[in-house]
Amino acid sequence: EALASAARTIRDADEIVALTGAGVSTASGIPDFRGEDGLWQQYDPADFHVDRFRADPAGYWDQHLDLYDEFFDGDVAPNAAHDALSDLEAAGHLDTLVTQNIDGLHAEAGSDSVVRLHGTAANTVCQSCRERYDVEPILERARDGDVPPTCDECDGTLKPDTVLFGERLPERALMRSQAAARSADVFLAIGSSLTVEPAASLPRTAADRGATLVIVNLDETPLTDRAAHDFRADVTDVVPRLRDAIVGD
Ligand code: OAD
Ligand code: ZN
């Protein structure tokens, strides 16, 4: 059936690229943005705009401390979808894993070829000299009221090393992901609403160049019509079953 057919396509392909979104991490307890229990139910997207950070870095840090405490409190772990993607890579059936997620769970699950399009929550970066610092000690300082935390080198303002609306994506990550999309034979879009550019243009680029598009997402996406295989289901169900069908268990 549908799953076996998608698995065959993936197994027979040369260049396989995946793009993941917040939907791969909801089963790990991290909310997505636009899903049923997404952050946009609770937060104003404008709070995630770089203009907001620049206008009020202290207020931004205060609000985001709550997010860190609620969702990155140490017992967040990869789920079956992260594990299955890591297994696919290890078995030679996934060449590049582009993620919009900042949670580090793909690397924790053992994936090596991860391209982080939207940065990482594990670091902070000085807005003046670009020096980077581990987030943990900075969070400690911020919890003690030192907001916004500042750079030891130049006293510039520190920002989480994640991409906000209105910011450029990390150049190398963007280049790598675009090159991967152009050379993909199969492109898997997993747990993303495919609504935020330029990430959403990756599967479109791949499909335009003839790649077979496989989508796994609870909701319909703007690219669903172009998918050869469309799984409107939970990633923690579909991705492990795809892995089992491709590499055997
Ligand atoms: P979204 O929240 O836009 O989309 C997540 C999608 O995953 C939704 O369509 C959900 O229905 C679906 N979903 C949730 N849990 C699922 C599950 N267990 N199984 C299958 N599907 C599930 O998240 P992204 O597409 O990642 O950017 O959002 C893109 C960007 O928007 C984010 O990286 C972030 C945000 O603004 C920045 O912060 C720059
Ligand atoms: Zn600095």
mmCIF file of C-alpha atoms and ligand atoms in Angstrom:
data_model
loop_
_atom_site.group_PDB
_atom_site.id
_atom_site.type_symbol
_atom_site.label_atom_id
_atom_site.label_comp_id
_atom_site.label_asym_id
_atom_site.label_seq_id
_atom_site.Cartn_x
_atom_site.Cartn_y
_atom_site.Cartn_z
ATOM 1 C CA GLU A 1 0.000 0.000 0.000
ATOM 2 C CA ALA A 2 0.933 3.649 0.347
ATOM 3 C CA LEU A 3 3.625 3.135 2.948
ATOM 4 C CA ALA A 4 5.306 0.271 1.114
ATOM 5 C CA SER A 5 5.308 2.268 -2.082
ATOM 6 C CA ALA A 6 6.890 5.323 -0.426
ATOM 7 C CA ALA A 7 9.452 3.063 1.255
ATOM 8 C CA ARG A 8 10.392 1.530 -2.100
ATOM 9 C CA THR A 9 10.843 4.980 -3.636
ATOM 10 C CA ILE A 10 13.136 6.021 -0.798
ATOM 11 C CA ARG A 11 15.113 2.775 -0.819
ATOM 12 C CA ASP A 12 15.745 3.074 -4.554
ATOM 13 C CA ALA A 13 16.710 6.753 -4.504
ATOM 14 C CA ASP A 14 20.255 8.110 -4.633
ATOM 15 C CA GLU A 15 19.984 11.508 -2.967
ATOM 16 C CA ILE A 16 17.518 11.765 -0.111
ATOM 17 C CA VAL A 17 16.885 15.015 1.734
ATOM 18 C CA ALA A 18 14.545 15.649 4.655
ATOM 19 C CA LEU A 19 13.194 18.918 6.021
ATOM 20 C CA THR A 20 11.757 18.773 9.525
ATOM 21 C CA GLY A 21 9.626 21.262 11.405
ATOM 22 C CA ALA A 22 8.227 21.698 14.873
ATOM 23 C CA GLY A 23 5.846 18.759 14.351
ATOM 24 C CA VAL A 24 8.697 16.253 14.849
ATOM 25 C CA SER A 25 9.254 17.521 18.375
ATOM 26 C CA THR A 26 5.702 17.895 19.715
ATOM 27 C CA ALA A 27 5.818 14.274 20.923
ATOM 28 C CA SER A 28 8.890 15.280 22.954
ATOM 29 C CA GLY A 29 6.827 17.914 24.740
ATOM 30 C CA ILE A 30 7.906 20.962 22.740
ATOM 31 C CA PRO A 31 4.942 22.794 21.246
ATOM 32 C CA ASP A 32 4.797 23.717 17.571
ATOM 33 C CA PHE A 33 3.712 27.136 16.340
ATOM 34 C CA ARG A 34 0.676 26.689 14.100
ATOM 35 C CA GLY A 35 -0.706 23.339 15.244
ATOM 36 C CA GLU A 36 -3.690 22.771 17.499
ATOM 37 C CA ASP A 37 -1.780 23.455 20.738
ATOM 38 C CA GLY A 38 0.774 25.685 19.065
ATOM 39 C CA LEU A 39 2.588 28.673 20.512
ATOM 40 C CA TRP A 40 0.498 31.072 18.451
ATOM 41 C CA GLN A 41 -2.463 30.155 20.700
ATOM 42 C CA GLN A 42 -0.516 31.628 23.603
ATOM 43 C CA TYR A 43 1.941 34.090 22.090
ATOM 44 C CA ASP A 44 1.843 36.895 19.602
ATOM 45 C CA PRO A 45 4.109 36.118 16.621
ATOM 46 C CA ALA A 46 5.300 39.730 16.933
ATOM 47 C CA ASP A 47 7.012 38.639 20.173
ATOM 48 C CA PHE A 48 9.285 36.536 17.951
ATOM 49 C CA HIS A 49 10.283 39.417 15.678
ATOM 50 C CA VAL A 50 13.792 40.837 15.818
ATOM 51 C CA ASP A 51 12.345 44.358 16.043
ATOM 52 C CA ARG A 52 10.750 43.371 19.339
ATOM 53 C CA PHE A 53 14.098 42.059 20.592
ATOM 54 C CA ARG A 54 15.891 45.249 19.581
ATOM 55 C CA ALA A 55 13.251 47.516 21.080
ATOM 56 C CA ASP A 56 13.078 45.697 24.409
ATOM 57 C CA PRO A 57 15.781 43.047 24.939
ATOM 58 C CA ALA A 58 15.094 42.842 28.686
ATOM 59 C CA GLY A 59 11.385 42.186 28.121
ATOM 60 C CA TYR A 60 12.241 39.651 25.444
ATOM 61 C CA TRP A 61 14.568 37.754 27.809
ATOM 62 C CA ASP A 62 11.995 37.790 30.614
ATOM 63 C CA GLN A 63 9.336 36.320 28.356
ATOM 64 C CA HIS A 64 11.678 33.764 26.817
ATOM 65 C CA LEU A 65 12.952 32.589 30.201
ATOM 66 C CA ASP A 66 9.455 31.241 30.743
ATOM 67 C CA LEU A 67 9.652 29.375 27.432
ATOM 68 C CA TYR A 68 13.045 27.853 28.298
ATOM 69 C CA ASP A 69 11.827 26.853 31.755
ATOM 70 C CA GLU A 70 8.665 25.319 30.396
ATOM 71 C CA PHE A 71 10.002 23.467 27.375
ATOM 72 C CA PHE A 72 13.782 23.015 27.665
ATOM 73 C CA ASP A 73 13.931 22.047 31.312
ATOM 74 C CA GLY A 74 16.419 19.216 30.883
ATOM 75 C CA ASP A 75 14.157 16.225 30.500
ATOM 76 C CA VAL A 76 13.352 16.791 26.848
ATOM 77 C CA ALA A 77 14.435 13.779 24.812
ATOM 78 C CA PRO A 78 14.284 12.668 21.179
ATOM 79 C CA ASN A 79 11.198 10.666 20.180
ATOM 80 C CA ALA A 80 10.573 7.807 17.752
ATOM 81 C CA ALA A 81 10.575 10.136 14.733
ATOM 82 C CA HIS A 82 14.018 11.590 15.584
ATOM 83 C CA ASP A 83 15.309 8.053 16.177
ATOM 84 C CA ALA A 84 13.921 6.769 12.875
ATOM 85 C CA LEU A 85 15.545 9.617 10.915
ATOM 86 C CA SER A 86 18.857 8.908 12.616
ATOM 87 C CA ASP A 87 18.516 5.207 11.721
ATOM 88 C CA LEU A 88 17.738 6.070 8.094
ATOM 89 C CA GLU A 89 20.882 8.183 7.874
ATOM 90 C CA ALA A 90 22.987 5.420 9.457
ATOM 91 C CA ALA A 91 21.603 2.935 6.923
ATOM 92 C CA GLY A 92 22.530 5.231 4.034
ATOM 93 C CA HIS A 93 18.979 6.304 3.190
ATOM 94 C CA LEU A 94 19.152 9.953 4.269
ATOM 95 C CA ASP A 95 21.863 12.265 2.986
ATOM 96 C CA THR A 96 20.928 15.660 4.409
ATOM 97 C CA LEU A 97 18.603 16.481 7.297
ATOM 98 C CA VAL A 98 17.570 20.125 7.190
ATOM 99 C CA THR A 99 15.709 21.256 10.283
ATOM 100 C CA GLN A 100 13.832 24.383 11.243
ATOM 101 C CA ASN A 101 13.989 23.278 14.860
ATOM 102 C CA ILE A 102 16.246 24.854 17.446
ATOM 103 C CA ASP A 103 15.949 22.095 20.036
ATOM 104 C CA GLY A 104 19.008 19.990 19.150
ATOM 105 C CA LEU A 105 17.009 16.753 19.274
ATOM 106 C CA HIS A 106 18.162 15.430 15.881
ATOM 107 C CA ALA A 107 21.795 15.571 16.978
ATOM 108 C CA GLU A 108 20.861 14.036 20.324
ATOM 109 C CA ALA A 109 19.191 11.170 18.452
ATOM 110 C CA GLY A 110 22.472 10.581 16.596
ATOM 111 C CA SER A 111 21.898 12.325 13.263
ATOM 112 C CA ASP A 112 25.146 13.726 11.823
ATOM 113 C CA SER A 113 24.127 15.490 8.646
ATOM 114 C CA VAL A 114 21.950 18.089 10.356
ATOM 115 C CA VAL A 115 21.629 21.546 8.824
ATOM 116 C CA ARG A 116 20.129 23.983 11.346
ATOM 117 C CA LEU A 117 18.315 26.587 9.294
ATOM 118 C CA HIS A 118 16.969 28.544 12.256
ATOM 119 C CA GLY A 119 19.949 28.345 14.601
ATOM 120 C CA THR A 120 20.120 26.701 18.004
ATOM 121 C CA ALA A 121 18.694 27.342 21.446
ATOM 122 C CA ALA A 122 21.895 25.934 22.954
ATOM 123 C CA ASN A 123 23.878 29.140 22.337
ATOM 124 C CA THR A 124 23.545 32.853 22.730
ATOM 125 C CA VAL A 125 25.274 35.307 20.433
ATOM 126 C CA CYS A 126 26.548 38.847 21.085
ATOM 127 C CA GLN A 127 24.703 41.320 18.895
ATOM 128 C CA SER A 128 27.837 43.500 18.655
ATOM 129 C CA CYS A 129 30.872 41.207 18.254
ATOM 130 C CA ARG A 130 29.091 37.886 17.396
ATOM 131 C CA GLU A 131 30.911 36.001 20.197
ATOM 132 C CA ARG A 132 28.899 32.934 21.197
ATOM 133 C CA TYR A 133 28.219 31.627 24.715
ATOM 134 C CA ASP A 134 26.548 28.460 26.005
ATOM 135 C CA VAL A 135 23.003 29.302 26.965
ATOM 136 C CA GLU A 136 22.959 27.607 30.397
ATOM 137 C CA PRO A 137 25.132 30.028 32.396
ATOM 138 C CA ILE A 138 23.493 32.924 30.573
ATOM 139 C CA LEU A 139 20.061 31.640 31.607
ATOM 140 C CA GLU A 140 21.320 31.456 35.201
ATOM 141 C CA ARG A 141 22.340 35.088 35.048
ATOM 142 C CA ALA A 142 19.051 36.114 33.457
ATOM 143 C CA ARG A 143 17.067 34.234 36.128
ATOM 144 C CA ASP A 144 19.024 36.219 38.723
ATOM 145 C CA GLY A 145 17.709 39.398 37.110
ATOM 146 C CA ASP A 146 20.669 40.205 34.854
ATOM 147 C CA VAL A 147 18.578 41.070 31.772
ATOM 148 C CA PRO A 148 19.420 41.541 29.085
ATOM 149 C CA PRO A 149 22.607 39.539 29.661
ATOM 150 C CA THR A 150 25.643 41.151 28.065
ATOM 151 C CA CYS A 151 28.880 40.032 26.404
ATOM 152 C CA ASP A 152 32.019 39.508 28.542
ATOM 153 C CA GLU A 153 34.163 40.785 25.678
ATOM 154 C CA CYS A 154 32.407 43.941 24.539
ATOM 155 C CA ASP A 155 29.354 44.457 26.744
ATOM 156 C CA GLY A 156 27.048 43.996 23.717
ATOM 157 C CA THR A 157 23.575 42.542 24.194
ATOM 158 C CA LEU A 158 23.276 38.739 24.061
ATOM 159 C CA LYS A 159 20.465 37.131 22.070
ATOM 160 C CA PRO A 160 19.550 33.455 21.836
ATOM 161 C CA ASP A 161 21.299 32.112 18.697
ATOM 162 C CA THR A 162 17.969 31.408 17.022
ATOM 163 C CA VAL A 163 16.530 33.101 13.953
ATOM 164 C CA LEU A 164 13.737 35.555 14.674
ATOM 165 C CA PHE A 165 11.278 36.903 12.134
ATOM 166 C CA GLY A 166 12.978 39.696 10.234
ATOM 167 C CA GLU A 167 16.450 38.147 10.606
ATOM 168 C CA ARG A 168 18.659 36.574 7.980
ATOM 169 C CA LEU A 169 19.173 32.838 8.093
ATOM 170 C CA PRO A 170 22.699 31.550 8.747
ATOM 171 C CA GLU A 171 24.307 31.835 5.314
ATOM 172 C CA ARG A 172 26.159 28.515 5.228
ATOM 173 C CA ALA A 173 23.141 26.546 6.444
ATOM 174 C CA LEU A 174 20.943 28.185 3.816
ATOM 175 C CA MET A 175 23.450 27.453 1.034
ATOM 176 C CA ARG A 176 23.867 23.826 2.118
ATOM 177 C CA SER A 177 20.129 23.246 2.298
ATOM 178 C CA GLN A 178 19.482 24.844 -1.087
ATOM 179 C CA ALA A 179 22.213 22.750 -2.698
ATOM 180 C CA ALA A 180 20.749 19.630 -1.093
ATOM 181 C CA ALA A 181 17.245 20.494 -2.305
ATOM 182 C CA ARG A 182 18.519 20.984 -5.854
ATOM 183 C CA SER A 183 20.188 17.583 -5.920
ATOM 184 C CA ALA A 184 17.454 15.603 -4.157
ATOM 185 C CA ASP A 185 15.808 12.621 -5.830
ATOM 186 C CA VAL A 186 13.445 12.233 -2.907
ATOM 187 C CA PHE A 187 12.493 15.077 -0.584
ATOM 188 C CA LEU A 188 10.773 14.263 2.710
ATOM 189 C CA ALA A 189 8.915 17.130 4.411
ATOM 190 C CA ILE A 190 8.156 16.026 7.962
ATOM 191 C CA GLY A 191 6.162 17.846 10.638
ATOM 192 C CA SER A 192 6.245 21.268 9.043
ATOM 193 C CA SER A 193 3.389 23.525 7.981
ATOM 194 C CA LEU A 194 5.641 24.554 5.050
ATOM 195 C CA THR A 195 4.494 28.141 5.448
ATOM 196 C CA VAL A 196 7.673 29.947 6.519
ATOM 197 C CA GLU A 197 10.163 31.109 3.882
ATOM 198 C CA PRO A 198 12.792 30.395 2.812
ATOM 199 C CA ALA A 199 12.518 26.907 4.382
ATOM 200 C CA ALA A 200 9.257 26.237 2.559
ATOM 201 C CA SER A 201 10.924 26.933 -0.784
ATOM 202 C CA LEU A 202 13.227 23.898 -0.321
ATOM 203 C CA PRO A 203 10.627 21.197 -1.051
ATOM 204 C CA ARG A 204 9.239 23.396 -3.823
ATOM 205 C CA THR A 205 12.686 23.680 -5.423
ATOM 206 C CA ALA A 206 13.184 19.937 -5.140
ATOM 207 C CA ALA A 207 9.773 19.157 -6.656
ATOM 208 C CA ASP A 208 10.329 21.685 -9.469
ATOM 209 C CA ARG A 209 13.477 19.766 -10.353
ATOM 210 C CA GLY A 210 11.688 16.455 -10.451
ATOM 211 C CA ALA A 211 12.262 15.111 -6.956
ATOM 212 C CA THR A 212 9.594 12.857 -5.501
ATOM 213 C CA LEU A 213 7.937 14.716 -2.646
ATOM 214 C CA VAL A 214 6.863 12.812 0.475
ATOM 215 C CA ILE A 215 4.947 14.744 3.127
ATOM 216 C CA VAL A 216 4.235 13.574 6.665
ATOM 217 C CA ASN A 217 2.118 16.073 8.583
ATOM 218 C CA LEU A 218 -1.124 16.092 10.561
ATOM 219 C CA ASP A 219 -2.432 19.072 8.607
ATOM 220 C CA GLU A 220 -2.580 19.864 4.934
ATOM 221 C CA THR A 221 0.238 22.075 3.636
ATOM 222 C CA PRO A 222 0.540 24.422 0.650
ATOM 223 C CA LEU A 223 2.583 21.695 -1.085
ATOM 224 C CA THR A 224 0.297 18.765 -0.326
ATOM 225 C CA ASP A 225 -1.072 18.811 -3.888
ATOM 226 C CA ARG A 226 2.415 18.196 -5.223
ATOM 227 C CA ALA A 227 3.238 15.276 -2.936
ATOM 228 C CA ALA A 228 3.585 11.837 -4.526
ATOM 229 C CA HIS A 229 3.047 10.374 -1.063
ATOM 230 C CA ASP A 230 0.995 12.317 1.477
ATOM 231 C CA PHE A 231 0.753 10.884 4.991
ATOM 232 C CA ARG A 232 -1.725 12.934 7.024
ATOM 233 C CA ALA A 233 -0.726 11.254 10.278
ATOM 234 C CA ASP A 234 1.520 11.410 13.333
ATOM 235 C CA VAL A 235 5.239 11.536 12.562
ATOM 236 C CA THR A 236 6.007 9.174 15.464
ATOM 237 C CA ASP A 237 3.839 6.588 13.751
ATOM 238 C CA VAL A 238 4.711 7.066 10.075
ATOM 239 C CA VAL A 239 8.459 7.730 10.170
ATOM 240 C CA PRO A 240 9.366 4.616 12.214
ATOM 241 C CA ARG A 241 7.146 2.491 9.950
ATOM 242 C CA LEU A 242 8.876 3.940 6.893
ATOM 243 C CA ARG A 243 12.244 3.151 8.466
ATOM 244 C CA ASP A 244 11.187 -0.432 9.198
ATOM 245 C CA ALA A 245 9.944 -0.885 5.658
ATOM 246 C CA ILE A 246 13.163 0.562 4.208
ATOM 247 C CA VAL A 247 15.865 -1.007 6.362
ATOM 248 C CA GLY A 248 13.986 -3.876 8.013
ATOM 249 C CA ASP A 249 13.766 -4.241 11.784
HETATM 250 P P1 OAD B 1 4.495 24.848 12.417
HETATM 251 O O1 OAD B 1 3.964 24.946 13.795
HETATM 252 O O2 OAD B 1 4.188 25.931 11.473
HETATM 253 O O3 OAD B 1 4.003 23.485 11.751
HETATM 254 C C1 OAD B 1 4.089 22.287 12.446
HETATM 255 C C2 OAD B 1 3.186 21.293 11.729
HETATM 256 O O4 OAD B 1 3.378 20.031 12.330
HETATM 257 C C3 OAD B 1 1.712 21.635 11.844
HETATM 258 O O5 OAD B 1 1.136 21.587 10.550
HETATM 259 C C4 OAD B 1 1.160 20.530 12.753
HETATM 260 O O6 OAD B 1 -0.146 20.123 12.393
HETATM 261 C C5 OAD B 1 2.124 19.417 12.501
HETATM 262 N N1 OAD B 1 2.296 18.492 13.619
HETATM 263 C C6 OAD B 1 2.385 18.755 14.937
HETATM 264 N N2 OAD B 1 2.622 17.653 15.650
HETATM 265 C C7 OAD B 1 2.656 16.625 14.753
HETATM 266 C C8 OAD B 1 2.859 15.221 14.860
HETATM 267 N N3 OAD B 1 3.079 14.619 16.040
HETATM 268 N N4 OAD B 1 2.826 14.483 13.729
HETATM 269 C C9 OAD B 1 2.604 15.068 12.517
HETATM 270 N N5 OAD B 1 2.430 16.386 12.361
HETATM 271 C C10 OAD B 1 2.458 17.167 13.460
HETATM 272 O O7 OAD B 1 6.070 24.600 12.566
HETATM 273 P P2 OAD B 1 7.191 24.799 11.432
HETATM 274 O O8 OAD B 1 6.682 24.417 10.107
HETATM 275 O O9 OAD B 1 8.408 24.155 11.943
HETATM 276 O O10 OAD B 1 10.647 29.865 12.781
HETATM 277 O O11 OAD B 1 7.346 26.358 11.510
HETATM 278 C C11 OAD B 1 8.325 26.991 10.767
HETATM 279 C C12 OAD B 1 8.899 28.136 11.525
HETATM 280 O O12 OAD B 1 7.864 29.007 12.017
HETATM 281 C C13 OAD B 1 9.616 27.769 12.799
HETATM 282 O O13 OAD B 1 10.899 27.241 12.573
HETATM 283 C C14 OAD B 1 9.705 29.068 13.496
HETATM 284 C C15 OAD B 1 8.312 29.580 13.264
HETATM 285 O O14 OAD B 1 8.238 30.934 13.145
HETATM 286 C C16 OAD B 1 11.478 30.653 13.427
HETATM 287 O O15 OAD B 1 11.494 30.695 14.640
HETATM 288 C C17 OAD B 1 12.374 31.428 12.541
HETATM 289 ZN ZN ZN B 2 30.461 41.035 22.236
#
